[in-house]
Short mmCIF file of C-alpha atoms and ligand atoms in Angstrom, two decimals:
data_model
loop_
_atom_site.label_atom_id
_atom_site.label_comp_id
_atom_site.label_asym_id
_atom_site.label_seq_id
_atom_site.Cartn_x
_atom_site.Cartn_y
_atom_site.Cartn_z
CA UNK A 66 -48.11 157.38 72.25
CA UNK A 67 -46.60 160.35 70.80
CA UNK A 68 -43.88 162.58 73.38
CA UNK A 69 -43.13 165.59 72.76
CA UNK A 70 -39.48 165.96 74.51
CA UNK A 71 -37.71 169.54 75.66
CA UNK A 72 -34.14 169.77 76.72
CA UNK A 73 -32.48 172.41 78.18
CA UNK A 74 -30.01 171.45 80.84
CA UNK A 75 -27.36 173.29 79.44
CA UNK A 76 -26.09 175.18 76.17
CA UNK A 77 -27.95 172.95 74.14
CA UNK A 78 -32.18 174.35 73.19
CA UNK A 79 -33.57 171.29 72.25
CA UNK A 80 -37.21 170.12 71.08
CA UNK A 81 -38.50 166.40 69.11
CA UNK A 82 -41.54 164.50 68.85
CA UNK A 83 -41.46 160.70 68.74
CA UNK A 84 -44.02 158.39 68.72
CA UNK A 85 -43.20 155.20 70.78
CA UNK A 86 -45.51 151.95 71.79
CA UNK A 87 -44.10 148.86 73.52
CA UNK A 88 -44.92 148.36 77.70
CA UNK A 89 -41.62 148.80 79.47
CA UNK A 90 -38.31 147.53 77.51
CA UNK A 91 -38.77 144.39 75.88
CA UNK A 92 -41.51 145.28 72.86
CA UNK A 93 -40.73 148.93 73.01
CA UNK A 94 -40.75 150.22 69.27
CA UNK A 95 -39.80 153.84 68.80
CA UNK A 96 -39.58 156.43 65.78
CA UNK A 97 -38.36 160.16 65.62
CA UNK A 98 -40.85 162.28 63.52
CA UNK A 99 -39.09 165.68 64.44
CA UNK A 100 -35.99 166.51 66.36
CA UNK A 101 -34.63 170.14 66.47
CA UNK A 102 -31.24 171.30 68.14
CA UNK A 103 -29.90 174.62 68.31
CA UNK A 104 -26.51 174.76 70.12
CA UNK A 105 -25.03 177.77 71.71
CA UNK A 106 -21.54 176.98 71.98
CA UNK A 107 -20.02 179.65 69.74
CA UNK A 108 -21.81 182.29 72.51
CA UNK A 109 -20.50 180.55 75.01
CA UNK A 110 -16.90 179.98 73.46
CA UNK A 111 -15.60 183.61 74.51
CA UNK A 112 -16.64 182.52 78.41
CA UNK A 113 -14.34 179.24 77.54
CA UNK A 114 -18.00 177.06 79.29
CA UNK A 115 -21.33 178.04 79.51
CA UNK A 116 -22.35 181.21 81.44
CA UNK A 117 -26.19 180.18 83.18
CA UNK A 118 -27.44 183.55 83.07
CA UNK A 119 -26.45 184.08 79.07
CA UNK A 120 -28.05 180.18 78.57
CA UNK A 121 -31.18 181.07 80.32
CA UNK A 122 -31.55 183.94 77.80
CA UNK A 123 -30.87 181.85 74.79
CA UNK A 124 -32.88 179.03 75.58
CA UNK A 125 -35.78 181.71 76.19
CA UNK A 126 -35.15 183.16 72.43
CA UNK A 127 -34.80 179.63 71.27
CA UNK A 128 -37.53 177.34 72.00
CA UNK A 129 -40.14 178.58 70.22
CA UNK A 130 -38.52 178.38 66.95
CA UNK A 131 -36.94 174.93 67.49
CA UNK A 132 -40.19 173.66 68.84
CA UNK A 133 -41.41 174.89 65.43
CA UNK A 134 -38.75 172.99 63.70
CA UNK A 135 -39.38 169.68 65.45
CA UNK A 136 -43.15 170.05 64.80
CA UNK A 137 -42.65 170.67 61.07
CA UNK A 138 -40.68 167.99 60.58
CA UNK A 139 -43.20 165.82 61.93
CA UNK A 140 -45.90 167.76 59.99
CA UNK A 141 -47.78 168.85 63.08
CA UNK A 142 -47.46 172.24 62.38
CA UNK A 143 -50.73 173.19 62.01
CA UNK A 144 -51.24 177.11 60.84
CA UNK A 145 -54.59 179.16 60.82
CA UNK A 146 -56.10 177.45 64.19
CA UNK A 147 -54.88 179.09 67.37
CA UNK A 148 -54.21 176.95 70.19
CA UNK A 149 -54.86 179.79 72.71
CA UNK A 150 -57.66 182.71 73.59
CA UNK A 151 -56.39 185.92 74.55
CA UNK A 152 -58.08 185.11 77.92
CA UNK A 153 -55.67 182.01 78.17
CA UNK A 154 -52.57 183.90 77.10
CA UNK A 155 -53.22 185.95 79.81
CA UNK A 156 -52.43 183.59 82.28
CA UNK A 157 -49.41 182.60 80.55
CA UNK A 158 -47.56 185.54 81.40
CA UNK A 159 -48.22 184.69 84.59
CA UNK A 160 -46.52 181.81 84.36
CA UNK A 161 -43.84 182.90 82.43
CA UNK A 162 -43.19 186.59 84.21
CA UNK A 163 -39.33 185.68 84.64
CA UNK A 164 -39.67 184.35 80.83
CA UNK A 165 -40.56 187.71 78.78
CA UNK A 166 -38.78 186.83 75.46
CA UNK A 167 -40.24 183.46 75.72
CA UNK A 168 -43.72 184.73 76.67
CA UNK A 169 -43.72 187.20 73.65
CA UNK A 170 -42.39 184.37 71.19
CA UNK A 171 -45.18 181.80 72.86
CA UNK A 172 -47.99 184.29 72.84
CA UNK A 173 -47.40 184.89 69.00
CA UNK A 174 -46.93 181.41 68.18
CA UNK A 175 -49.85 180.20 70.05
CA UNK A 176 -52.35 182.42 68.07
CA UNK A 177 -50.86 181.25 64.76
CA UNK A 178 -50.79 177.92 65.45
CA UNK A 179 -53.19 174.74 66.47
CA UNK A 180 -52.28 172.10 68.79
CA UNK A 181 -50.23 169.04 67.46
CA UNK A 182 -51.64 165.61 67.87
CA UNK A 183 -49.15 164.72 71.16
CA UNK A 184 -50.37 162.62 73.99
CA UNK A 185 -47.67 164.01 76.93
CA UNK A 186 -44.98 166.27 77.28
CA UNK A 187 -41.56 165.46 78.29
CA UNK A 188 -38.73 167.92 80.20
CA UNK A 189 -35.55 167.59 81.91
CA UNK A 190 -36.08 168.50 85.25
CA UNK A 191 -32.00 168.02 86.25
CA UNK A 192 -29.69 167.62 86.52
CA UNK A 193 -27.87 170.55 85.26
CA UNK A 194 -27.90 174.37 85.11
CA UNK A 195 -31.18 175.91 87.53
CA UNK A 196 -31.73 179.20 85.01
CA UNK A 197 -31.64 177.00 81.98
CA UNK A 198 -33.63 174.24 83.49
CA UNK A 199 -36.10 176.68 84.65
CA UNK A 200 -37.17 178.03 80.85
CA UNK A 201 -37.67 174.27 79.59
CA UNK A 202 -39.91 173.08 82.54
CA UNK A 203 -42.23 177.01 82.51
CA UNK A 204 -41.98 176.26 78.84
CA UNK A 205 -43.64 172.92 79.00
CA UNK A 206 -45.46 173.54 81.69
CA UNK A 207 -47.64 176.65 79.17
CA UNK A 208 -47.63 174.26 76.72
CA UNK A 209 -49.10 171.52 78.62
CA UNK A 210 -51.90 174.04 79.77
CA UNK A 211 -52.83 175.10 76.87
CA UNK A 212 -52.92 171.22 75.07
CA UNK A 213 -54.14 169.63 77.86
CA UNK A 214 -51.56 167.20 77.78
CA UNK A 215 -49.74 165.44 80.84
CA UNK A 216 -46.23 166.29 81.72
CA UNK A 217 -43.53 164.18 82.91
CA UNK A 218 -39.96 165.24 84.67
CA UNK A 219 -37.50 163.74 83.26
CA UNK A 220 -33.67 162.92 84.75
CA UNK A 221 -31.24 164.37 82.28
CA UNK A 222 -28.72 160.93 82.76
CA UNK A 223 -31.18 158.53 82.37
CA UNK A 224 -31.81 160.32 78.89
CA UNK A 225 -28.19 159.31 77.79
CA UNK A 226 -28.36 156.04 78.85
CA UNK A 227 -31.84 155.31 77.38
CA UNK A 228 -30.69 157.17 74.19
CA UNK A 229 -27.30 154.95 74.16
CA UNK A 230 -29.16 151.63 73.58
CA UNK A 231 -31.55 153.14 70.99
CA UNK A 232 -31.11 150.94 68.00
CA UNK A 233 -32.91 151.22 64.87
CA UNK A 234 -36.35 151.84 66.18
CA UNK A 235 -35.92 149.95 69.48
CA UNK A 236 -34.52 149.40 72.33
CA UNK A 237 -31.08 147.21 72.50
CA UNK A 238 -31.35 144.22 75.06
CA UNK A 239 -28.76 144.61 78.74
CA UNK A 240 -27.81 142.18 81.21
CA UNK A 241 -28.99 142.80 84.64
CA UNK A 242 -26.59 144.45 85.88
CA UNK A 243 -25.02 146.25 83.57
CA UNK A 244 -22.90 148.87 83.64
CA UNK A 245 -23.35 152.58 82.59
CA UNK A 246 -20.08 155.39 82.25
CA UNK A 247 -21.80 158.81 81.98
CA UNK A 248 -19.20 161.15 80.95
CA UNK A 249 -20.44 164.45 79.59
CA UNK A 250 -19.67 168.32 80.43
CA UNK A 251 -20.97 167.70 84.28
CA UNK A 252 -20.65 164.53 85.42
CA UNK A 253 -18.73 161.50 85.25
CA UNK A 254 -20.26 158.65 87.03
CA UNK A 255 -20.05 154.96 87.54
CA UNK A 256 -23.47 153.92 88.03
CA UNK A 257 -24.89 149.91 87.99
CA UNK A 258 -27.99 149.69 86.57
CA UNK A 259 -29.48 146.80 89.24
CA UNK A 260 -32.97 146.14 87.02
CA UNK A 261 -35.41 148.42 84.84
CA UNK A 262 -35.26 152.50 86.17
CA UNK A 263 -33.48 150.84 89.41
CA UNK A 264 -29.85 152.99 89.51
CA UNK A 265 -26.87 152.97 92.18
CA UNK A 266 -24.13 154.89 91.54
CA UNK A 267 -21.00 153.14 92.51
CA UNK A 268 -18.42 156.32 91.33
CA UNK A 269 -18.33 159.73 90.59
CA UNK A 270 -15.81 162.49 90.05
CA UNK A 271 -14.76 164.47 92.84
CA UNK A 272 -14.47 167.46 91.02
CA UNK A 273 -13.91 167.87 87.33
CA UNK A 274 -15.83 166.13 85.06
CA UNK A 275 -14.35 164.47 82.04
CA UNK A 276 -16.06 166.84 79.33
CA UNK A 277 -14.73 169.62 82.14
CA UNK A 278 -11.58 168.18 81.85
CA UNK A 279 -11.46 168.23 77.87
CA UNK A 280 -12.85 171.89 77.85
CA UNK A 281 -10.31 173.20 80.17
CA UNK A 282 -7.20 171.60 78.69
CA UNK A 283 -8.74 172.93 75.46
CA UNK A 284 -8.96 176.20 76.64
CA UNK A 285 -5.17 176.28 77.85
CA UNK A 286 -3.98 175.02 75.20
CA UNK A 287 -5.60 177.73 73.45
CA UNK A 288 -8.32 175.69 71.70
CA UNK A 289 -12.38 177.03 71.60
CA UNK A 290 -15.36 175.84 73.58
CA UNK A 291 -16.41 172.86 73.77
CA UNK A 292 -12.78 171.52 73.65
CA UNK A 293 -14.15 167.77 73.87
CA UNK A 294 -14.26 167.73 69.71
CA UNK A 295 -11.08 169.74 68.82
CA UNK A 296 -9.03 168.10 71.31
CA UNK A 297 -9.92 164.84 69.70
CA UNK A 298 -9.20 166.54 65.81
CA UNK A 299 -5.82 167.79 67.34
CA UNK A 300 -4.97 164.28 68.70
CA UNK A 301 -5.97 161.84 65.93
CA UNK A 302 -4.15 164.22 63.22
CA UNK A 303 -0.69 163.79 66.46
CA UNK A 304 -1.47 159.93 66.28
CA UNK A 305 -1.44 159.79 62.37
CA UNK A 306 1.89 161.84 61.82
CA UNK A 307 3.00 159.90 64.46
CA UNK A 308 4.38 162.93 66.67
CA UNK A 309 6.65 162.39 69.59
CA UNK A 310 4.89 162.52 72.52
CA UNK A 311 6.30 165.77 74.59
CA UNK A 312 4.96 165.91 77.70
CA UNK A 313 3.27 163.42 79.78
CA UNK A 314 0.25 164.37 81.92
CA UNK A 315 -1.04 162.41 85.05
CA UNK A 316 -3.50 159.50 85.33
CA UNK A 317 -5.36 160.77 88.46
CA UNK A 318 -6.20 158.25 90.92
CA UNK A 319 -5.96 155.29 88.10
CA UNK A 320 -4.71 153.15 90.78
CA UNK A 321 -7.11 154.28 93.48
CA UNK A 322 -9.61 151.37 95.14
CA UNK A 323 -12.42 153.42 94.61
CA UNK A 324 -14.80 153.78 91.21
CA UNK A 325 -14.12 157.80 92.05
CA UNK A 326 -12.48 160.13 89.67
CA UNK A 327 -10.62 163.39 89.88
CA UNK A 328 -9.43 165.24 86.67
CA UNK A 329 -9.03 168.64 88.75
CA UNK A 330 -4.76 168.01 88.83
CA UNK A 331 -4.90 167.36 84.81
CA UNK A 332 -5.63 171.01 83.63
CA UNK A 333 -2.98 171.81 86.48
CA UNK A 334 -0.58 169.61 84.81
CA UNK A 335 -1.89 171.12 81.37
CA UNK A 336 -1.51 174.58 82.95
CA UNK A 337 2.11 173.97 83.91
CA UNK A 338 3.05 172.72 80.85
CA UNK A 339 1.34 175.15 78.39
CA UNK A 340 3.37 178.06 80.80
CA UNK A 341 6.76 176.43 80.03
CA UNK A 342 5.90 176.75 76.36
CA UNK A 343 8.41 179.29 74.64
CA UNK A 344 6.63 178.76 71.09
CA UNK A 345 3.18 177.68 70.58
CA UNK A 346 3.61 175.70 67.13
CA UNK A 347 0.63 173.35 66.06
CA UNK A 348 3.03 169.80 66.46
CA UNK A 349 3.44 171.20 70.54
CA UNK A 350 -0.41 171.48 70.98
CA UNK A 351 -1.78 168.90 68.95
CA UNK A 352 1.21 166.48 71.09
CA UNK A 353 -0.66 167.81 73.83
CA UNK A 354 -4.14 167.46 72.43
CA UNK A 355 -3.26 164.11 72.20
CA UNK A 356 -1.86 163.27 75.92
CA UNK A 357 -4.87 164.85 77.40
CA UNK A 358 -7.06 162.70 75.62
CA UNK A 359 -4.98 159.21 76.27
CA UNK A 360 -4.87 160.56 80.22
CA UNK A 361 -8.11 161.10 80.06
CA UNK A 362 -9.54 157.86 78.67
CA UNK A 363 -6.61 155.63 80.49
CA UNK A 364 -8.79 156.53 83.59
CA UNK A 365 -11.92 156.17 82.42
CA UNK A 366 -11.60 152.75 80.79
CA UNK A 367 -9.76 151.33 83.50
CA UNK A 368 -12.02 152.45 86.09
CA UNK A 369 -14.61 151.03 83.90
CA UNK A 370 -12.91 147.82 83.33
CA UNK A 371 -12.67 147.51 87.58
CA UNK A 372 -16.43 148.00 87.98
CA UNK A 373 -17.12 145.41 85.23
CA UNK A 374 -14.82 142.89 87.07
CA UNK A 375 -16.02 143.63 91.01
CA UNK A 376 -19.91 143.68 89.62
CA UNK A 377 -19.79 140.59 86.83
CA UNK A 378 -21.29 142.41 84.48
CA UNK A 379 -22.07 141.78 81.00
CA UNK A 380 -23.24 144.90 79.23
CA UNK A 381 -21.64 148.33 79.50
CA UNK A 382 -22.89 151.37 78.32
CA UNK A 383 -21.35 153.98 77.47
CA UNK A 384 -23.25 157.54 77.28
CA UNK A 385 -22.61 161.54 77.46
CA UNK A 386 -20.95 163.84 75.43
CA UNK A 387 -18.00 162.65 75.69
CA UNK A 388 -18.83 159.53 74.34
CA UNK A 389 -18.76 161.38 71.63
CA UNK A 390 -14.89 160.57 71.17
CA UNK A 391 -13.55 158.54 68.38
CA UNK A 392 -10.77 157.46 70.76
CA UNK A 393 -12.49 156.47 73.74
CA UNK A 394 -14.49 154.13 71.59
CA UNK A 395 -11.89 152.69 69.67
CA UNK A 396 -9.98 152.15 72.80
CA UNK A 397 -13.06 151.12 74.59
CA UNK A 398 -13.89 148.27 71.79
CA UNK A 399 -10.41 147.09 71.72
CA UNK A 400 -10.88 146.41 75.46
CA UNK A 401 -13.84 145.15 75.59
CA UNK A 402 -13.78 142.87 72.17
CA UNK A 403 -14.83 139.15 73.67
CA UNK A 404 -16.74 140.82 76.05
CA UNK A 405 -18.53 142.75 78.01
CA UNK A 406 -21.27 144.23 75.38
CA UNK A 407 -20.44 147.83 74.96
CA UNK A 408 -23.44 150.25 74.00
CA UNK A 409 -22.69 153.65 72.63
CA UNK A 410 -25.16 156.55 71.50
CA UNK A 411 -25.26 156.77 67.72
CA UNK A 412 -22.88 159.69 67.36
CA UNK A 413 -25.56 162.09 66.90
CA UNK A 414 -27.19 161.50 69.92
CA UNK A 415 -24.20 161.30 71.86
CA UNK A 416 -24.37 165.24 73.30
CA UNK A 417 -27.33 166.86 74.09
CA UNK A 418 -30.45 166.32 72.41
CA UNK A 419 -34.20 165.80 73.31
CA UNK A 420 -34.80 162.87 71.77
CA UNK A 421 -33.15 161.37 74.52
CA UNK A 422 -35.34 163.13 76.64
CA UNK A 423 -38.39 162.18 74.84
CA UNK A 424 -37.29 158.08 75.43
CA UNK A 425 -36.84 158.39 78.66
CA UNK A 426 -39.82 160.42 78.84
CA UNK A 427 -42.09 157.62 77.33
CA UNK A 428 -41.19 154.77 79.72
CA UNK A 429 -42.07 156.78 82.61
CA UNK A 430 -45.65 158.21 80.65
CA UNK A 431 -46.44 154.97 79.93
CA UNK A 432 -46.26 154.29 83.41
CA UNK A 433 -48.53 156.83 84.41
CA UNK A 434 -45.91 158.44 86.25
CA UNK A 435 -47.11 162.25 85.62
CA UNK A 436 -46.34 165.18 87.37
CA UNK A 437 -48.49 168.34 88.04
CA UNK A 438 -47.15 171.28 86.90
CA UNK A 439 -47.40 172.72 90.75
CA UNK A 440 -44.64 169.79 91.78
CA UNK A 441 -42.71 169.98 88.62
CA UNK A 442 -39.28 171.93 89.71
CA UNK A 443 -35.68 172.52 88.23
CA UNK A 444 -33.35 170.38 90.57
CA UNK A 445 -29.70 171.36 89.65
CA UNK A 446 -28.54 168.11 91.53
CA UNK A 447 -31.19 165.96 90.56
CA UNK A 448 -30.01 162.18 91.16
CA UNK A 449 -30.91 158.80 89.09
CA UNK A 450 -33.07 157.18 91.41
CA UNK A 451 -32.57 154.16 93.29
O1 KG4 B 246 -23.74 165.52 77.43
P1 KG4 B 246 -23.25 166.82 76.93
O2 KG4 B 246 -23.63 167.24 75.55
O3 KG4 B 246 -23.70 167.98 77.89
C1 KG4 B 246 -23.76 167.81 79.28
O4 KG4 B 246 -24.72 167.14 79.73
O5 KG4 B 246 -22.81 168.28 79.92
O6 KG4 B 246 -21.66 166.83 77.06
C2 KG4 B 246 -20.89 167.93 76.67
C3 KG4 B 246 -19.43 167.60 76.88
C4 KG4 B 246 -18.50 168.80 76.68
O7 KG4 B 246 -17.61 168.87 77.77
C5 KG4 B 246 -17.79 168.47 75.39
O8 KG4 B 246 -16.48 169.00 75.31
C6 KG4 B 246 -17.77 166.96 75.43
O9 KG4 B 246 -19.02 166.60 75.95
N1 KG4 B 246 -17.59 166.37 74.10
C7 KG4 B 246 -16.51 165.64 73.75
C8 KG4 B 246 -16.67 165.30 72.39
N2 KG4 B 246 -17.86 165.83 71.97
C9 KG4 B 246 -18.39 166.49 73.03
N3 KG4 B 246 -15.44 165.24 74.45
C10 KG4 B 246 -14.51 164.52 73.82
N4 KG4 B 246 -14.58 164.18 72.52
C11 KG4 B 246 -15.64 164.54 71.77
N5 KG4 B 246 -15.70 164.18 70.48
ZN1 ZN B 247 -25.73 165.75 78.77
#
C-alpha cells in the first residue's frame, strides 16, 4: 500500500510517500520513496515561537510545492495529464474558500499534473496548532476528492513514536508495556503503551513543555528560534572547554511522586539570572546553555527512570523534537545501558516530518480505519487514544 502522508501541526510543511505492506507490527516492511520538508523557523525566529496565524499562511504557500517535491522523488510526478476538470476545480474552492493561496497553487497544479499511483492519504488531525492543522486536513481532503483515494486522521504523537522504532525498513520489536517520553515543542508526556494503538498517559507537563522550555531559555539568553539545537551547540562546546559552571538552575518537581512535569519556574530562573548579567560574553551564555540543558534532562530522565521502575517495563522510547538532543541521549544510554531498551528516532526524523505521519497513517489504513472527509476535523487537543 502506498500513503501519501501531510504534516502540518506546526512550523514544519511537510509531504512523503511511502509504500508499506506487513498486517499490524510484526511483518510490517516499510520504504520512503519521497519525503519533502520545508521548515519555517527563520519566519518564526523574530516572534521567538511560532505565530498560528503567520504558520497557517506558510503552510498554505507551501504544500503544493513540497507535495511536488515528495512526488518527484518518488517519480510520481506525472506532467501533461490533469488530475482535475475545470468543473471539479470548481468545487475545490469551495472547499478551500479560507485557503486562497492554496486554492490558486492547487488549481494550477492539478491541471498540470496526473494523479500518482497512492492507495490513501494520510494527515495529522492534532494535536497541535487549529489554523495550521486546518490547511493540511482541507489540503488532503481536495486531494483525496479529486484521486479518489481514502483518507485517514492521524494523531500527531503516535507519529513520533511509530517513527522512533522505524529501523531500516521495519518496524523495531517493544515489550508490552513499554514506555514512551514525548518531548517536543508542545508536549511532554509520560505515556505507557499497554498493547498495539492501546495508550495511557501516566504524566504530562503542567505547563511548559520541554522543547518550550529550551526555546524560551534560548530566547533569554539571547539565542534564535528554535533554541532546542543552539542551546545544545552552546552547551557541548561549555562541556568540552570544560567551563565553570556559573549559575545553577532548578530541577522542577524532580522529587515530586507524580510522572508530572513543570518547566514554567526554569525560564524564571533563566530570566533572573540573564537580568543580573552585567556583560553578556559567550563563556556566561554558553555556561548557561549548558545548565539549562542538564536541568532540563535531570528531570526528564529521572522521571523516566521512575515510570520504568513503578510499570516493569522493558522498552523505552524516546520520541519528539527534543529527542533530537545529543545530550539527552548520551545521558539517556548511559542510564539505561543493561537495560531497559531505549528507542530513539533516527536523528532526522526526530522533529517534524511526515513520514512519521505516513507510518502511523498505514497501520490505521490497513485497518480500514478511514475517515470521511465530512468527520475529518483539526482537534488542537487531540489525545492518543486509550
Ligand atoms: O516535535 P517537534 O519538531 O515539533 C512539535 O511537535 O512541537 O519539536 C520541536 C521542539 C522545539 O522546541 C525545538 O527547540 C526542540 O524540539 N528541539 C530540540 C533539539 N532539536 C529540536 N531540543 C533540544 N535539542 C535539540 N537538538
Ligand atoms: Zn512534533
Amino acid at each position: 500500500m502506498r500513503i501519501l502522508g501531510i504534516e502540518t501541526s506546526a512550523d514544519e510543511t511537510g509531504v512523503a510517500v511511502i509504500e508499506a505492506s506487513g498486517e499490524g507490527e510484526k511483518d510490517f516492511q516499510y520504504k520512503v520513496l519521497g519525503n519533502a520538508l520545508l521548515s519555517q523557523a527563520d519566519l518564526h525566529t523574530r516572534y521567538g515561537g511560532i505565530f498560528p496565524n503567520l504558520a497557517k499562511r506558510e503552510h498554505g504557500r507551501n504544500l503544493v510545492p513540497v507535495l511536488m517535491e515528495a512526488l518527484r522523488q518518488g517519480n510520481e510526478l506525472h506532467e501533461g495529464q490533469a488530475s482535475a476538470d475545470e468543473k471539479k476545480i470548481e468545487e475545490l474552492e469551495a472547499l478551500l474558500t479560507r485557503e486562497h493561496e492554496l486554492f490558486t497553487y492547487l488549481s494550477e497544479f492539478l491541471r498540470a499534473y496526473g494523479k500518482p499511483a497512492i492507495d490513501c492519504i494520510a494527515v495529522t488531525a492534532g494535536p497541535g496548532l487549529e489554523p495550521a492543522l486546518w490547511v493540511g486536513i482541507n489540503f488532503a481532503k481536495a486531494l483525496a476528492d479529486v484521486w479518489q483515494v481514502p483518507l485517514v486522521a492521524v494523531n500527531h504523537l503516535e507519529g513520533h513514536i511509530i517513527v522512533a522504532r522505524a529501523k531500516n525498513g521495519s518496524l523495531a520489536p517493544i515489550d508490552k508495556p513499554s514506555i514512551a517520553l514525548l518531548v517536543s515543542g508542545g508536549h511532554t508526556e509520560l505515556v505507557l503503551i499497554k498493547e498495539w494503538h492501546k495508550y495511557e498517559t501516566i504524566g504530562a507537563t503542567r505547563d511548559d513543555a520541554a522543547g518550550e522550555a529550551f526555546d524560551k531559555s534560548a530566547r533569554l539568553i539571547g539565542l534564535p528560534y528554535p533554541g532546542g539545537p543552539e542551546i545544545s551547540k552552546l552547551a557541548n562546546a561549555a562541556r568540552e572547554a570544560n567551563l565553570a559552571r556559573g549559575a545553577e538552575l532548578p530541577r522542577p518537581m524532580i522529587k515530586d511522586k507524580s510522572f508530572d512535569f513543570s518547566f514554567a519556574g526554569l525560564k524564571t530562573a533563566v530570566k533572573k539570572i540573564v537580568d543580573g548579567w552585567t556583560t553578556h560574553t559567550d563563556d556566561l551564555k554558553s555556561a548557561l546553555a549548558r545548565e539549562a540543558e542538564e536541568a532540563i534532562v535531570d528531570v526528564l530522565l529521572a522521571k523516566t527512570k521512575r515510570a520504568v521502575e513503578e510499570y516493569g517495563t522493558k522498552t523505552v522510547i524516546v520520541g519528539g523534537g527534543v529527542s533530537a538532543n545529543d545530550y539527552l541521549r548520551k545521558r539517556f544510554a548511559e542510564e539505561f545501558q543493561n537495560g531497559p531498551h531505549i528507542l530513539f528516532p533516527s536523528p532526522e526524523f526526530a522533529t517534524d516530518n511526515a513520514v512519521m505521519i505516513a507510518l502511523a497513517g498505514y497501520f490505521r489504513a490497513e485497518k480500514k480505519e478511514f475517515i470521511g472527509a465530512a468527520e475529518l476535523r483539526a482537534n488542537g487537543n487531540l489525545k492518543l487514544a486509550n
